[in-house]
Short mmCIF file of C-alpha atoms (C1' of nucleotides) in Angstrom, two decimals:
data_model
loop_
_atom_site.label_atom_id
_atom_site.label_comp_id
_atom_site.label_asym_id
_atom_site.label_seq_id
_atom_site.Cartn_x
_atom_site.Cartn_y
_atom_site.Cartn_z
CA MET C 1363 0.00 0.00 0.00
CA ARG C 1364 1.23 3.43 -0.94
CA LYS C 1365 2.19 5.60 1.96
CA THR C 1366 0.08 8.72 2.34
CA GLU C 1367 1.01 9.52 5.93
CA GLY C 1368 3.14 12.63 5.91
CA PHE C 1369 2.01 13.91 2.52
CA GLY C 1370 -0.03 16.72 4.03
CA ALA C 1371 2.73 17.77 6.42
CA ALA C 1372 5.31 17.83 3.65
CA LEU C 1373 3.06 19.91 1.43
CA LEU C 1374 2.22 22.36 4.23
CA ALA C 1375 5.91 22.82 5.02
CA TRP C 1376 6.47 23.72 1.38
CA TYR C 1377 3.50 26.07 1.41
CA ASP C 1378 4.84 27.91 4.45
CA THR C 1379 7.76 29.16 2.37
CA HIS C 1380 6.38 29.05 -1.17
CA ALA C 1381 2.77 30.25 -0.97
CA ARG C 1382 1.79 32.68 -3.70
CA VAL C 1383 0.89 36.12 -2.33
CA LEU C 1384 -2.68 36.85 -3.47
CA PRO C 1385 -4.97 39.71 -2.47
CA TRP C 1386 -7.81 37.49 -1.26
CA ARG C 1387 -5.60 35.13 0.70
CA ALA C 1388 -4.44 35.03 4.32
CA GLN C 1389 -0.77 34.11 4.04
CA PRO C 1390 0.52 31.16 6.09
CA GLY C 1391 1.70 32.36 9.50
CA GLU C 1392 -0.56 35.39 9.38
CA ASN C 1393 -2.64 33.94 12.20
CA ARG C 1394 -5.98 34.81 10.67
CA ARG C 1395 -8.42 33.37 8.21
CA ALA C 1396 -9.45 35.11 5.02
CA ASP C 1397 -12.73 37.04 5.06
CA PRO C 1398 -15.56 34.73 3.87
CA TYR C 1399 -16.86 37.41 1.51
CA HIS C 1400 -13.42 37.77 -0.03
CA VAL C 1401 -13.16 34.01 -0.37
CA LEU C 1402 -16.59 33.78 -1.99
CA LEU C 1403 -15.82 36.55 -4.44
CA SER C 1404 -12.38 35.27 -5.37
CA GLU C 1405 -13.54 31.67 -5.75
CA VAL C 1406 -16.40 32.61 -8.05
CA MET C 1407 -14.12 34.88 -10.05
CA LEU C 1408 -11.54 32.11 -10.32
CA GLN C 1409 -13.99 29.63 -11.81
CA GLN C 1410 -12.39 28.85 -15.18
CA THR C 1411 -10.53 32.15 -15.00
CA THR C 1412 -6.79 32.66 -14.58
CA VAL C 1413 -5.19 33.96 -11.38
CA ALA C 1414 -3.53 36.75 -13.37
CA VAL C 1415 -6.89 38.12 -14.49
CA VAL C 1416 -8.48 37.78 -11.05
CA GLU C 1417 -5.56 39.49 -9.35
CA LYS C 1418 -6.42 42.54 -11.42
CA ARG C 1419 -10.21 42.41 -11.22
CA PHE C 1420 -10.76 41.27 -7.62
CA PRO C 1421 -9.57 44.54 -6.01
CA GLN C 1422 -11.64 46.61 -8.46
CA PHE C 1423 -14.79 44.63 -7.76
CA LEU C 1424 -14.15 44.74 -4.01
CA ASP C 1425 -13.67 48.49 -4.20
CA GLN C 1426 -17.09 48.88 -5.78
CA PHE C 1427 -18.81 46.28 -3.59
CA PRO C 1428 -16.79 46.30 -0.34
CA ASP C 1429 -19.03 43.94 1.62
CA LEU C 1430 -21.81 41.41 1.26
CA LYS C 1431 -24.57 43.88 2.10
CA THR C 1432 -23.39 46.38 -0.49
CA LEU C 1433 -23.32 43.69 -3.15
CA ALA C 1434 -26.74 42.34 -2.20
CA GLU C 1435 -28.33 45.78 -2.35
CA ALA C 1436 -26.67 46.87 -5.59
CA PRO C 1437 -28.69 47.12 -8.80
CA GLU C 1438 -28.22 44.03 -10.94
CA ALA C 1439 -27.04 46.09 -13.91
CA ASP C 1440 -24.18 47.48 -11.81
CA VAL C 1441 -23.03 43.99 -10.86
CA MET C 1442 -23.20 42.76 -14.44
CA ALA C 1443 -21.28 45.81 -15.67
CA ALA C 1444 -18.59 45.22 -13.04
CA TRP C 1445 -18.18 41.70 -14.42
CA ALA C 1446 -17.75 42.85 -18.02
CA GLY C 1447 -14.78 41.19 -19.73
CA LEU C 1448 -14.52 38.37 -17.19
CA GLY C 1449 -16.68 35.95 -19.17
CA TYR C 1450 -19.15 33.31 -17.99
CA TYR C 1451 -21.56 36.05 -17.10
CA ARG C 1452 -24.02 33.79 -15.33
CA ARG C 1453 -21.48 33.85 -12.52
CA ALA C 1454 -22.20 37.53 -11.92
CA ARG C 1455 -25.93 37.00 -11.79
CA SER C 1456 -25.51 33.98 -9.49
CA LEU C 1457 -23.09 35.84 -7.24
CA HIS C 1458 -25.59 38.64 -6.85
CA ALA C 1459 -28.37 36.15 -6.11
CA CYS C 1460 -26.04 34.42 -3.66
CA ALA C 1461 -25.40 37.67 -1.79
CA LYS C 1462 -29.13 38.35 -1.61
CA ALA C 1463 -29.80 34.83 -0.33
CA LEU C 1464 -27.11 35.16 2.33
CA MET C 1465 -28.70 38.41 3.53
CA ALA C 1466 -32.28 37.14 3.39
CA GLN C 1467 -31.86 33.56 4.56
CA HIS C 1468 -28.76 33.70 6.74
CA GLY C 1469 -28.91 37.21 8.19
CA GLY C 1470 -25.79 38.20 6.28
CA VAL C 1471 -23.71 35.56 8.07
CA PHE C 1472 -22.01 32.84 6.03
CA PRO C 1473 -22.91 29.26 6.90
CA GLN C 1474 -19.74 27.27 7.53
CA ASP C 1475 -20.72 23.83 6.30
CA GLU C 1476 -20.40 22.68 2.73
CA LYS C 1477 -23.97 21.54 2.40
CA ALA C 1478 -25.52 24.89 3.28
CA LEU C 1479 -23.03 26.71 1.08
CA LYS C 1480 -23.72 24.44 -1.86
CA ALA C 1481 -27.41 25.28 -1.66
CA LEU C 1482 -26.57 28.86 -2.66
CA PRO C 1483 -26.71 30.02 -6.30
CA GLY C 1484 -23.46 29.58 -8.23
CA ILE C 1485 -21.87 27.53 -5.44
CA GLY C 1486 -21.14 23.95 -6.49
CA ASP C 1487 -19.03 21.06 -5.21
CA TYR C 1488 -15.72 22.83 -5.52
CA THR C 1489 -16.63 26.32 -4.32
CA SER C 1490 -18.62 25.12 -1.30
CA ALA C 1491 -15.72 22.97 -0.14
CA ALA C 1492 -13.21 25.75 -0.80
CA ILE C 1493 -15.13 28.36 1.22
CA SER C 1494 -15.71 25.90 4.03
CA ALA C 1495 -12.02 24.99 4.25
CA ILE C 1496 -10.39 28.34 3.50
CA ALA C 1497 -12.71 30.73 5.31
CA PHE C 1498 -13.69 28.46 8.21
CA GLY C 1499 -11.00 25.81 8.55
CA GLU C 1500 -13.44 22.94 8.03
CA PRO C 1501 -12.05 19.57 6.86
CA ALA C 1502 -13.75 19.78 3.46
CA VAL C 1503 -12.35 17.76 0.57
CA VAL C 1504 -11.56 20.43 -1.97
CA VAL C 1505 -11.10 19.26 -5.56
CA ASP C 1506 -10.53 21.69 -8.42
CA GLY C 1507 -8.68 21.21 -11.70
CA ASN C 1508 -5.28 21.62 -10.05
CA ILE C 1509 -6.02 19.16 -7.27
CA GLU C 1510 -7.51 16.75 -9.78
CA ARG C 1511 -4.21 16.79 -11.62
CA VAL C 1512 -2.07 16.40 -8.49
CA VAL C 1513 -4.18 13.55 -7.16
CA THR C 1514 -4.38 11.59 -10.41
CA ARG C 1515 -0.59 11.67 -10.55
CA VAL C 1516 0.19 11.01 -6.90
CA ALA C 1517 -2.27 8.11 -6.80
CA ARG C 1518 -1.86 7.16 -10.46
CA VAL C 1519 -5.52 7.38 -11.36
CA THR C 1520 -5.66 6.29 -15.00
CA ASP C 1521 -9.42 6.30 -15.49
CA GLU C 1522 -10.62 8.87 -17.99
CA MET C 1523 -12.21 12.15 -16.89
CA PRO C 1524 -14.82 13.06 -15.91
CA GLY C 1525 -15.69 9.52 -14.88
CA ALA C 1526 -12.77 9.42 -12.46
CA LYS C 1527 -14.07 12.28 -10.34
CA LYS C 1528 -15.49 10.12 -7.56
CA LEU C 1529 -12.32 8.07 -7.33
CA ILE C 1530 -10.24 11.24 -7.25
CA LYS C 1531 -12.25 12.67 -4.39
CA GLY C 1532 -11.67 9.49 -2.41
CA GLU C 1533 -7.95 9.60 -3.03
CA ALA C 1534 -7.88 13.31 -2.21
CA ALA C 1535 -9.50 12.62 1.15
CA LYS C 1536 -6.79 10.07 1.98
CA LEU C 1537 -4.04 12.61 1.43
CA MET C 1538 -5.41 15.27 3.78
CA PRO C 1539 -3.57 16.38 6.91
CA ASP C 1540 -5.30 16.57 10.30
CA ALA C 1541 -5.23 20.37 10.57
CA ARG C 1542 -4.84 23.57 8.54
CA PHE C 1543 -7.38 22.45 5.97
CA GLY C 1544 -7.61 25.85 4.30
CA ASP C 1545 -3.87 26.19 3.89
CA TYR C 1546 -3.74 22.63 2.65
CA ALA C 1547 -6.32 23.22 -0.07
CA GLN C 1548 -4.49 26.31 -1.24
CA ALA C 1549 -1.17 24.51 -1.05
CA MET C 1550 -2.51 21.79 -3.36
CA MET C 1551 -3.65 24.44 -5.81
CA ASP C 1552 -0.33 26.28 -5.68
CA LEU C 1553 1.48 23.00 -6.24
CA GLY C 1554 -0.72 22.21 -9.22
CA ALA C 1555 -0.23 25.67 -10.69
CA ARG C 1556 3.51 25.98 -10.22
CA VAL C 1557 5.04 22.52 -9.92
CA CYS C 1558 2.60 19.79 -10.93
CA ARG C 1559 1.75 21.63 -14.13
CA PRO C 1560 -0.30 20.16 -16.99
CA LYS C 1561 2.73 20.16 -19.28
CA ALA C 1562 6.30 19.61 -18.13
CA PRO C 1563 5.69 19.04 -14.43
CA ASP C 1564 8.70 19.99 -12.34
CA CYS C 1565 9.05 16.75 -10.41
CA LEU C 1566 12.65 17.52 -9.45
CA LEU C 1567 11.62 20.25 -7.06
CA CYS C 1568 8.30 18.79 -5.98
CA PRO C 1569 7.98 18.67 -2.17
CA VAL C 1570 5.84 15.51 -2.31
CA ARG C 1571 7.62 13.55 -5.03
CA SER C 1572 8.46 10.78 -2.56
CA TYR C 1573 4.72 10.19 -2.16
CA CYS C 1574 3.96 10.28 -5.88
CA ALA C 1575 3.32 7.18 -7.97
CA VAL C 1576 4.51 8.72 -11.22
CA ALA C 1577 7.12 11.28 -10.11
CA GLY C 1578 9.81 11.81 -12.70
CA SER C 1579 8.22 9.51 -15.24
CA ALA C 1580 6.78 10.43 -18.62
CA GLU C 1581 3.44 9.13 -17.46
CA ALA C 1582 2.97 12.12 -15.17
CA GLU C 1583 2.26 14.44 -18.06
CA SER C 1584 -0.36 12.08 -19.45
CA LEU C 1585 -2.52 12.42 -16.34
CA PRO C 1586 -5.32 13.17 -15.85
CA ARG C 1587 -6.62 11.40 -18.93
CA LYS C 1588 -9.18 13.47 -20.80
CA ALA C 1589 -11.35 12.72 -23.81
CA HIS C 1590 -10.54 14.94 -26.78
CA LYS C 1591 -12.91 17.82 -27.32
CA ARG C 1592 -15.00 18.17 -30.41
CA LYS C 1593 -14.41 20.93 -32.87
CA ARG C 1594 -16.34 24.16 -32.47
CA LYS C 1595 -18.83 25.27 -35.06
CA THR C 1596 -18.59 28.53 -36.93
CA VAL C 1597 -21.59 30.83 -36.65
CA GLN C 1598 -22.06 33.99 -38.67
CA GLY C 1599 -24.04 37.09 -37.83
CA VAL C 1600 -24.38 40.84 -37.84
CA MET C 1601 -23.91 43.58 -35.27
CA ILE C 1602 -25.24 47.08 -35.65
CA VAL C 1603 -23.67 50.27 -34.36
CA LEU C 1604 -26.16 53.09 -34.75
CA ARG C 1605 -24.80 56.53 -33.90
CA ARG C 1606 -26.78 59.52 -32.77
CA GLU C 1607 -25.64 63.04 -33.52
CA ASP C 1608 -24.15 63.51 -30.05
CA GLY C 1609 -22.02 60.39 -30.53
CA ALA C 1610 -24.20 58.07 -28.46
CA VAL C 1611 -24.52 54.45 -29.58
CA LEU C 1612 -27.65 52.32 -29.45
CA CYS C 1613 -27.18 49.48 -26.94
CA GLU C 1614 -29.49 46.85 -25.53
CA GLU C 1615 -29.67 44.53 -22.58
CA ARG C 1616 -29.45 40.90 -23.64
CA PRO C 1617 -31.97 38.27 -22.56
CA ALA C 1618 -31.21 36.74 -19.17
CA ASP C 1619 -30.37 33.30 -20.59
CA GLY C 1620 -27.98 32.22 -23.31
CA LEU C 1621 -24.80 33.81 -24.60
CA PHE C 1622 -23.83 36.97 -22.71
CA GLY C 1623 -27.09 36.63 -20.77
CA GLY C 1624 -28.09 39.74 -18.88
CA MET C 1625 -25.21 41.79 -20.25
CA LEU C 1626 -25.25 45.01 -22.19
CA GLY C 1627 -24.83 44.31 -25.90
CA LEU C 1628 -25.36 45.66 -29.40
CA PRO C 1629 -28.35 45.11 -31.68
CA GLY C 1630 -27.95 42.47 -34.35
CA GLY C 1631 -28.66 38.84 -35.01
CA GLY C 1632 -27.92 35.76 -37.05
CA TRP C 1633 -25.38 34.47 -34.53
CA ASP C 1634 -27.57 34.08 -31.46
CA GLY C 1635 -30.76 32.65 -32.85
CA ARG C 1636 -32.27 36.04 -33.47
CA ALA C 1637 -33.10 37.44 -36.91
CA VAL C 1638 -30.93 40.16 -38.41
CA PRO C 1639 -32.79 43.49 -38.09
CA GLU C 1640 -33.78 44.91 -41.47
CA VAL C 1641 -31.97 48.21 -40.88
CA ALA C 1642 -28.71 46.33 -41.32
CA ALA C 1643 -29.14 46.34 -45.09
CA THR C 1644 -29.21 50.14 -45.18
CA LEU C 1645 -25.97 50.66 -43.22
CA ARG C 1646 -22.31 50.99 -44.07
CA ASP C 1647 -20.15 47.89 -43.82
CA ALA C 1648 -17.53 48.56 -41.14
CA GLY C 1649 -15.71 45.23 -41.50
CA GLY C 1650 -15.67 41.95 -39.64
CA VAL C 1651 -14.89 40.68 -36.17
CA THR C 1652 -14.00 37.10 -35.26
CA HIS C 1653 -14.56 35.92 -31.72
CA ILE C 1654 -13.59 32.51 -30.40
CA LEU C 1655 -15.64 30.93 -27.63
CA THR C 1656 -15.09 27.55 -26.01
CA HIS C 1657 -17.50 25.76 -28.33
CA ARG C 1658 -18.23 28.27 -31.04
CA ARG C 1659 -16.48 30.53 -33.50
CA LEU C 1660 -18.37 33.75 -34.17
CA GLU C 1661 -17.84 35.63 -37.43
CA ILE C 1662 -19.58 38.96 -37.20
CA ASP C 1663 -20.17 41.59 -39.86
CA VAL C 1664 -20.30 45.03 -38.29
CA LYS C 1665 -22.70 47.57 -39.78
CA THR C 1666 -22.81 51.20 -38.81
CA GLY C 1667 -24.47 54.48 -39.67
CA PRO C 1668 -26.06 57.63 -38.30
CA THR C 1669 -29.63 57.76 -37.12
CA ASP C 1670 -32.08 60.10 -35.49
CA GLY C 1671 -34.54 57.29 -34.98
CA SER C 1672 -36.22 56.22 -31.76
CA PRO C 1673 -34.28 53.94 -29.43
CA GLY C 1674 -36.84 51.13 -29.72
CA ASP C 1675 -36.24 48.84 -26.77
CA GLY C 1676 -32.59 49.90 -26.62
CA VAL C 1677 -30.74 52.59 -24.73
CA TRP C 1678 -28.42 55.32 -26.00
CA MET C 1679 -25.02 55.33 -24.36
CA GLN C 1680 -21.74 57.13 -24.95
CA PRO C 1681 -19.08 54.75 -26.31
CA ASP C 1682 -16.85 54.92 -23.20
CA GLU C 1683 -19.72 54.07 -20.89
CA ALA C 1684 -20.86 51.27 -23.19
CA ARG C 1685 -17.41 49.72 -23.56
CA ALA C 1686 -16.98 49.52 -19.80
CA ALA C 1687 -20.18 47.51 -19.40
CA MET C 1688 -20.06 45.18 -22.40
CA PRO C 1689 -18.52 41.73 -23.00
CA THR C 1690 -15.36 41.73 -25.09
CA LEU C 1691 -17.09 40.66 -28.30
CA PHE C 1692 -19.24 43.78 -28.33
CA VAL C 1693 -16.29 45.99 -27.43
CA LYS C 1694 -14.48 44.60 -30.47
CA ALA C 1695 -17.46 45.29 -32.72
CA LEU C 1696 -17.75 48.79 -31.31
CA GLU C 1697 -14.07 49.49 -31.96
CA ARG C 1698 -14.45 48.27 -35.51
CA ALA C 1699 -17.32 50.65 -36.17
CA LEU C 1700 -15.84 53.68 -34.47
CA SER C 1701 -12.25 53.52 -35.63
"C1'" DA I 1419 -24.68 13.41 -18.59
"C1'" DA I 1420 -23.04 15.82 -22.11
"C1'" DG I 1421 -23.48 20.42 -23.77
"C1'" DC I 1422 -23.58 25.21 -22.73
"C1'" DC I 1423 -21.25 29.18 -21.07
"C1'" DG I 1424 -16.00 33.86 -22.25
"C1'" DT I 1425 -11.68 35.23 -22.45
"C1'" DG I 1426 -6.79 35.37 -22.93
"C1'" DG I 1427 -2.48 32.94 -22.91
"C1'" DT I 1428 0.69 29.24 -24.41
"C1'" DC I 1429 2.84 26.07 -27.37
"C1'" DT T 2 -3.77 27.92 -36.78
"C1'" DG T 3 -5.71 25.10 -33.71
"C1'" DA T 4 -5.75 22.56 -29.47
"C1'" DC T 5 -5.50 22.97 -24.79
"C1'" DC T 6 -5.91 25.14 -20.62
"C1'" DA T 7 -7.59 28.26 -16.14
"C1'" DA T 8 -9.46 27.84 -8.28
"C1'" DG T 9 -16.69 25.14 -12.43
"C1'" DG T 10 -21.79 25.35 -12.23
"C1'" DC T 11 -26.12 24.38 -14.22
"C1'" DT T 12 -29.32 21.79 -16.91
#
DNA sequence: AAGCCGTGGTC
DNA sequence: TGACCAAGGCT
């Protein structure tokens, strides 16, 4: 039987001297735990989003919404606008709903157990465990993409993802120390990010290589095993930039569900299941914009022209204000039309 | 349970 | 270029 005793202690010792310094984190030895609201916000922001991006956006968001109550009471449009450019915009809507639920159902006090946390909007298996461990020191089994990778290698889990998830969670539980559960979870993630990387893992300086089933072997890089992804489809459409005499641009709020749901966007269609507005045919061709999503490739023709017409169900906004509140795709289309 | 949902970086 | 990846959740 592989020895797991001592794994946690070895990793924590490494973390004590190698922890990344991050704005939402209580550093090891700081003798405090991170603020639950900060942990919630950072964890949601970090879902499928790189640390580099979150390091920049977390302080800005926190500045605008300094505490749970402020976030809960903020207009939804403000929250969505603050999320612009971060992607996966349902996260913003869920985060807002989560803050409201915490105020309404928990008196503004975070529950500490995973189960109660997971019942909140936008909080799933990973995030509930992470908040429970990091903000409250609970012995939750935290498994994210980094930890998945570390565990499949340490325990040599060769089953294909995502089927192996249950097995991985079991193995992850075996590796846990008997204290410092929050530090441990973050240590695992730091290890996965910096040492036990997807490509070219740095086994030579890994603090837990003596516990690892595949350390130093070529097999390490092959784990976890993942099925190949299917090719994305190309979708074509049109975006319309109508300009008023004062320079304002016609914008519109997108439907709550679907691509860029609830965000500020531009009129148009053909790429999102909606018909191309007839005005498009009367406007100047401003060029094209290509935008790559995880499972789709959008090829957009940008049309522009002056108008004194009524706003319809849209809203006139100055370009600077619009840019700040719109997903990147729309910003690109706007740039194309205005430059 | 497999597909949907953004964006930017790397190789 | 294209494939893969990054502290996932929801349906």
